[in-house]
CSV table of C-alpha atoms in Angstrom, one decimal:
chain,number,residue,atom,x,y,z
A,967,UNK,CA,181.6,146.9,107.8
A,968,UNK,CA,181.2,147.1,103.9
A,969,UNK,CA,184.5,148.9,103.6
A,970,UNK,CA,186.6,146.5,105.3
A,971,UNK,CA,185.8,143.4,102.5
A,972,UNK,CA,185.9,141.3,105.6
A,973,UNK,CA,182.0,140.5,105.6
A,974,UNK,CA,179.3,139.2,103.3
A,975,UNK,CA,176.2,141.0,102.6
A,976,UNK,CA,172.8,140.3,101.1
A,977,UNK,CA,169.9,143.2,99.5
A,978,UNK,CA,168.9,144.3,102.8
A,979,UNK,CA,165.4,142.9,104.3
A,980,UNK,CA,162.3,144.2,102.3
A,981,UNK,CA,159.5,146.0,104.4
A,982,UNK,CA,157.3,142.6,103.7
A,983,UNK,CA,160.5,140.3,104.9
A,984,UNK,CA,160.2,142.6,108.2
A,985,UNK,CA,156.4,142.2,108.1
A,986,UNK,CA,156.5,138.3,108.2
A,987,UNK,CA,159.8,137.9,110.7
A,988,UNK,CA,157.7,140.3,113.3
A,989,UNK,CA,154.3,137.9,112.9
A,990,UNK,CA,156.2,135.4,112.9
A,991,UNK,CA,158.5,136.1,116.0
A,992,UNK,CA,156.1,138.8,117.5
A,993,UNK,CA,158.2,141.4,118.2
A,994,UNK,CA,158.9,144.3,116.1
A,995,UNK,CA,162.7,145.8,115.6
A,996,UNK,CA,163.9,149.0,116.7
A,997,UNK,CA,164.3,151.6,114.4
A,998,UNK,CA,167.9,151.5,114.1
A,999,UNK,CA,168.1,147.4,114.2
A,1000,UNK,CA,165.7,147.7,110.9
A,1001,UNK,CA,167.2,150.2,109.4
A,1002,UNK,CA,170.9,148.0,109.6
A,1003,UNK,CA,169.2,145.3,108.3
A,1004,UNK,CA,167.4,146.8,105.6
A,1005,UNK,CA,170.2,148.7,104.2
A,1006,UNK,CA,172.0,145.3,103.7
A,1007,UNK,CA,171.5,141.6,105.4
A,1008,UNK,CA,175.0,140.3,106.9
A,1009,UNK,CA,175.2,136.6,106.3
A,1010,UNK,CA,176.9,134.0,107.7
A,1011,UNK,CA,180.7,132.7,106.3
A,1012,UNK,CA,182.2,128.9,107.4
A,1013,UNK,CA,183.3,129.3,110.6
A,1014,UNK,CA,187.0,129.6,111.6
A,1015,UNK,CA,188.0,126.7,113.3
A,1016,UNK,CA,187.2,127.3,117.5
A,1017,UNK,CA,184.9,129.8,116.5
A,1018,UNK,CA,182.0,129.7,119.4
A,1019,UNK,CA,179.3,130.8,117.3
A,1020,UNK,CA,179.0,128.8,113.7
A,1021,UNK,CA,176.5,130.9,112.9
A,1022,UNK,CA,176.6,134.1,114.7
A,1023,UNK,CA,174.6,136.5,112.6
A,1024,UNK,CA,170.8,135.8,112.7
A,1025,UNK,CA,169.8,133.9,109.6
A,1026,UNK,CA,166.5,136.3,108.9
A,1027,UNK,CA,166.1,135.3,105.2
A,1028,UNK,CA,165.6,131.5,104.7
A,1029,UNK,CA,167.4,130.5,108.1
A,1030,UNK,CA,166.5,127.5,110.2
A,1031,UNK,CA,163.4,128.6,112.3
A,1032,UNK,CA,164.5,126.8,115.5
A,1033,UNK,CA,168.0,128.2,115.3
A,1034,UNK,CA,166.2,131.4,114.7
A,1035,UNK,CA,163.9,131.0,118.3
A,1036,UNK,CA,166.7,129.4,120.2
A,1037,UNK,CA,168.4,132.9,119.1
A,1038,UNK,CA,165.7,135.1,120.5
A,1039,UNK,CA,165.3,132.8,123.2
A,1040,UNK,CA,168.9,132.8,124.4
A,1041,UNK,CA,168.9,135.7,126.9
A,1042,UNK,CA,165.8,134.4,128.9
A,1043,UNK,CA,167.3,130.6,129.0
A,1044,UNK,CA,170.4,132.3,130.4
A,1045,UNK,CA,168.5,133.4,133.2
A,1046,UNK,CA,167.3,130.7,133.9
A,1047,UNK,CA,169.9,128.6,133.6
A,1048,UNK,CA,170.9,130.8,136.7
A,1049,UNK,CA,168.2,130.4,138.3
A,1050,UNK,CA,168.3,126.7,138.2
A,1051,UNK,CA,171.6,126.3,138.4
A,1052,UNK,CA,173.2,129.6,140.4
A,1053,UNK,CA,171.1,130.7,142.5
A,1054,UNK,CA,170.1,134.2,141.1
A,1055,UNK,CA,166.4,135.4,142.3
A,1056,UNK,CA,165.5,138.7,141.2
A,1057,UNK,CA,164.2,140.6,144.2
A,1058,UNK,CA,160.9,142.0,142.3
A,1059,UNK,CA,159.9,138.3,142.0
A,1060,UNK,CA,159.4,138.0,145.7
A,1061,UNK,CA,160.9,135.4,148.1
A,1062,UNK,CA,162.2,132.8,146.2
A,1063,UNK,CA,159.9,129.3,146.5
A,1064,UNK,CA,161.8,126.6,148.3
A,1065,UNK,CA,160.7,124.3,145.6
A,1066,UNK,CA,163.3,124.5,142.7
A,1067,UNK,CA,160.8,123.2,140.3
A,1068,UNK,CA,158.5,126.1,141.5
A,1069,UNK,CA,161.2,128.4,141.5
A,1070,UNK,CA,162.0,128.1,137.7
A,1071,UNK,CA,159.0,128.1,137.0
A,1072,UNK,CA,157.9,131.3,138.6
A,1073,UNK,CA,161.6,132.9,137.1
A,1074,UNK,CA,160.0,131.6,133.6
A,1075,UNK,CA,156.7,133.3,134.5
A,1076,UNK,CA,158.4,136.7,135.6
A,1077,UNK,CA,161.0,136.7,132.6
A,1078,UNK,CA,157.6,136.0,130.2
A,1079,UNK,CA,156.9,140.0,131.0
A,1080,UNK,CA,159.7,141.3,130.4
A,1081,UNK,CA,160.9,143.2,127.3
A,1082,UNK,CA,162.3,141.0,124.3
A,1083,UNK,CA,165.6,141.2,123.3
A,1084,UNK,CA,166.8,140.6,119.7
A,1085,UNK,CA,169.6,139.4,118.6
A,1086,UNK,CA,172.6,141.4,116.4
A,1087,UNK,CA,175.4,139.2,116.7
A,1088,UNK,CA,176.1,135.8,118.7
A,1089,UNK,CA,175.1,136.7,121.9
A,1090,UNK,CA,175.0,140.6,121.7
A,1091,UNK,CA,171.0,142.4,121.7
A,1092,UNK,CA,169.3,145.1,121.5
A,1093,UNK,CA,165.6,145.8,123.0
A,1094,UNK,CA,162.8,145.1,120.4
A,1095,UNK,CA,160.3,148.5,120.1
A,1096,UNK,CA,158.7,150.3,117.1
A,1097,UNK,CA,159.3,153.6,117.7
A,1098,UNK,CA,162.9,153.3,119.6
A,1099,UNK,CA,166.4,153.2,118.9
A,1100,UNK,CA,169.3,154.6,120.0
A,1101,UNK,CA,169.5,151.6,122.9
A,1102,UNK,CA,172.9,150.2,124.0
A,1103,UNK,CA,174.1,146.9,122.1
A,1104,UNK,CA,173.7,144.7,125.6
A,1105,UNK,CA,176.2,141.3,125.9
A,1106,UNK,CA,174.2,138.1,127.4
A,1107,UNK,CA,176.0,135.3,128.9
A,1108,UNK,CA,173.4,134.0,131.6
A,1109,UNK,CA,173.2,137.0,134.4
A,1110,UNK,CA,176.2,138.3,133.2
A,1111,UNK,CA,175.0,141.4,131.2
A,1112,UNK,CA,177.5,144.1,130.4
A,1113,UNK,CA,177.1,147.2,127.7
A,1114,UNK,CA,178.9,146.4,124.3
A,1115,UNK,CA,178.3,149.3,122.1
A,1116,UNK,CA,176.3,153.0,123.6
A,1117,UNK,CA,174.0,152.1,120.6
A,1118,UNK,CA,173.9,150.0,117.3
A,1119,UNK,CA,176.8,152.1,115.4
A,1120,UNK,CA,179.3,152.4,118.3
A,1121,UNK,CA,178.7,148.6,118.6
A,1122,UNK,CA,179.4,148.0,114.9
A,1123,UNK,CA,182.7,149.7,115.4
A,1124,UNK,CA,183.7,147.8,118.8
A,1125,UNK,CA,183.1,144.3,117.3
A,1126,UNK,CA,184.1,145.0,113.3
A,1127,UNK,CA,186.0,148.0,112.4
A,1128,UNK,CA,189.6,146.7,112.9
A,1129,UNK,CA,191.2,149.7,111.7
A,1130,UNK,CA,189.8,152.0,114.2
A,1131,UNK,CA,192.2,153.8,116.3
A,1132,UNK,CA,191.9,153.7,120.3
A,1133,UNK,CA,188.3,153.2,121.1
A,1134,UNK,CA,187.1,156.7,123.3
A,1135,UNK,CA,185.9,154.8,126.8
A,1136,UNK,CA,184.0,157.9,127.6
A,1137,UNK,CA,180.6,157.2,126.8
A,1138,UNK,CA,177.9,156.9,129.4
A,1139,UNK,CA,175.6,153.8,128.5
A,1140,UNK,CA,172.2,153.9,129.9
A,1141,UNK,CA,169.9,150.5,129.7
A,1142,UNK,CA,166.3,151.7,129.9
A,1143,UNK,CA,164.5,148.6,129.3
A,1144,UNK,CA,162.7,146.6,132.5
A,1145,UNK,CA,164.4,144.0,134.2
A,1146,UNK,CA,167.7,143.7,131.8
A,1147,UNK,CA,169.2,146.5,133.0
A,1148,UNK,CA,168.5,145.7,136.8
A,1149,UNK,CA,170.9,142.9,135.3
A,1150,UNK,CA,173.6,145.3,133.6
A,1151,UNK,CA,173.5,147.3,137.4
A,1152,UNK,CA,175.2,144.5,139.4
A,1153,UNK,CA,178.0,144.6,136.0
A,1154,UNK,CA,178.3,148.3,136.2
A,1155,UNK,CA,181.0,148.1,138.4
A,1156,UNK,CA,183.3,146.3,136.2
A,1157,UNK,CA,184.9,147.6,132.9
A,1158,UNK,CA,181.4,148.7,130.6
A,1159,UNK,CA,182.1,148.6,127.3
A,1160,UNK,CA,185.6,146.2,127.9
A,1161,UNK,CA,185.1,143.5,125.3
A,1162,UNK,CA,185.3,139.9,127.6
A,1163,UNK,CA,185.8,137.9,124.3
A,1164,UNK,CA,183.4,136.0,122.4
């Protein structure tokens, strides 16, 4: 990303910057999320004009702590928004309550358990976990959850390196984390890895 002068970077985050985010947040990055940010903290640039995401990179150092949460909290509201408004019930939560009141409120319950997601880029995550990398970058747009990168470099090269040649559509991306890829399963069908656009 440095090499193509298209982004703007910041000293990376410091191991006390990474300390307070985590308390603050309570989660802890994977290995391979911290090391990316500590080696250099993308920032955000004005917006092109249609751009969908203003600010797409997570502000980390100094940014607005509600844009922050909303963020982190992006992947579960997606769900829900489903929930409410589509009718998805995941099958481990048992038969759905005819109530839709209770229903969300159950999904909210259910989704409370399962692993965090944090984000990269706009709406694109990887699992939170000490101790872990290596995870596919995941896309989130409500239940619609496809791989975008086998892991955090393959990503960075999907979504940034414009002078790469013919991406290799090989790879073999395995989710591991609890209920999102149960979400990635009913994608896996379609294209994996096919960018769907921002």
């Amino acid at each position: 990303m440095a090499e193509t002068g298209l982004y703007e970077y910041e000293p990376g985050l410091t191991d006390a910057e990474f300390e307070h985010i985590e308390h603050e947040y309570g989660f802890e990055f994977a290995d391979d999320h911290r090391a990316f940010l500590a080696a250099g903290l993308p920032i955000n640039i004005p917006p092109e004009e249609g751009q969908a995401w203003p600010k797409p990179w997570p502000e980390w150092r100094g940014g607005d702590l509600d844009s922050l949460r909303e963020q982190l909290d992006w992947p579960v509201e997606g769900v829900l928004l489903d929930v409410e408004h589509g009718g998805f019930w995941h099958e481990s939560w048992g038969e759905r309550p005819v109530s839709p009141a209770v229903a969300l409120e159950r999904a909210r319950q259910h989704l409370a358990k399962a692993p965090v997601l944090v984000p990269v880029y706009a709406h694109r995550y990887l699992p939170a976990g000490r101790g872990t990398s290596g995870h596919p970058v995941l896309s989130m747009w409500q239940t619609d959850t496809i791989y975008y990168g086998e892991d955090l470099v393959d990503y960075v090269h999907r979504e940034f390196d414009e002078t790469r040649d013919e991406v290799d559509e090989s790879g073999n991306p395995r989710a591991t984390v609890p209920f999102w890829r149960d979400l990635l399963a009913r994608f896996e069908k379609a294209t994996p890895l096919q960018p769907e656009g921002t």
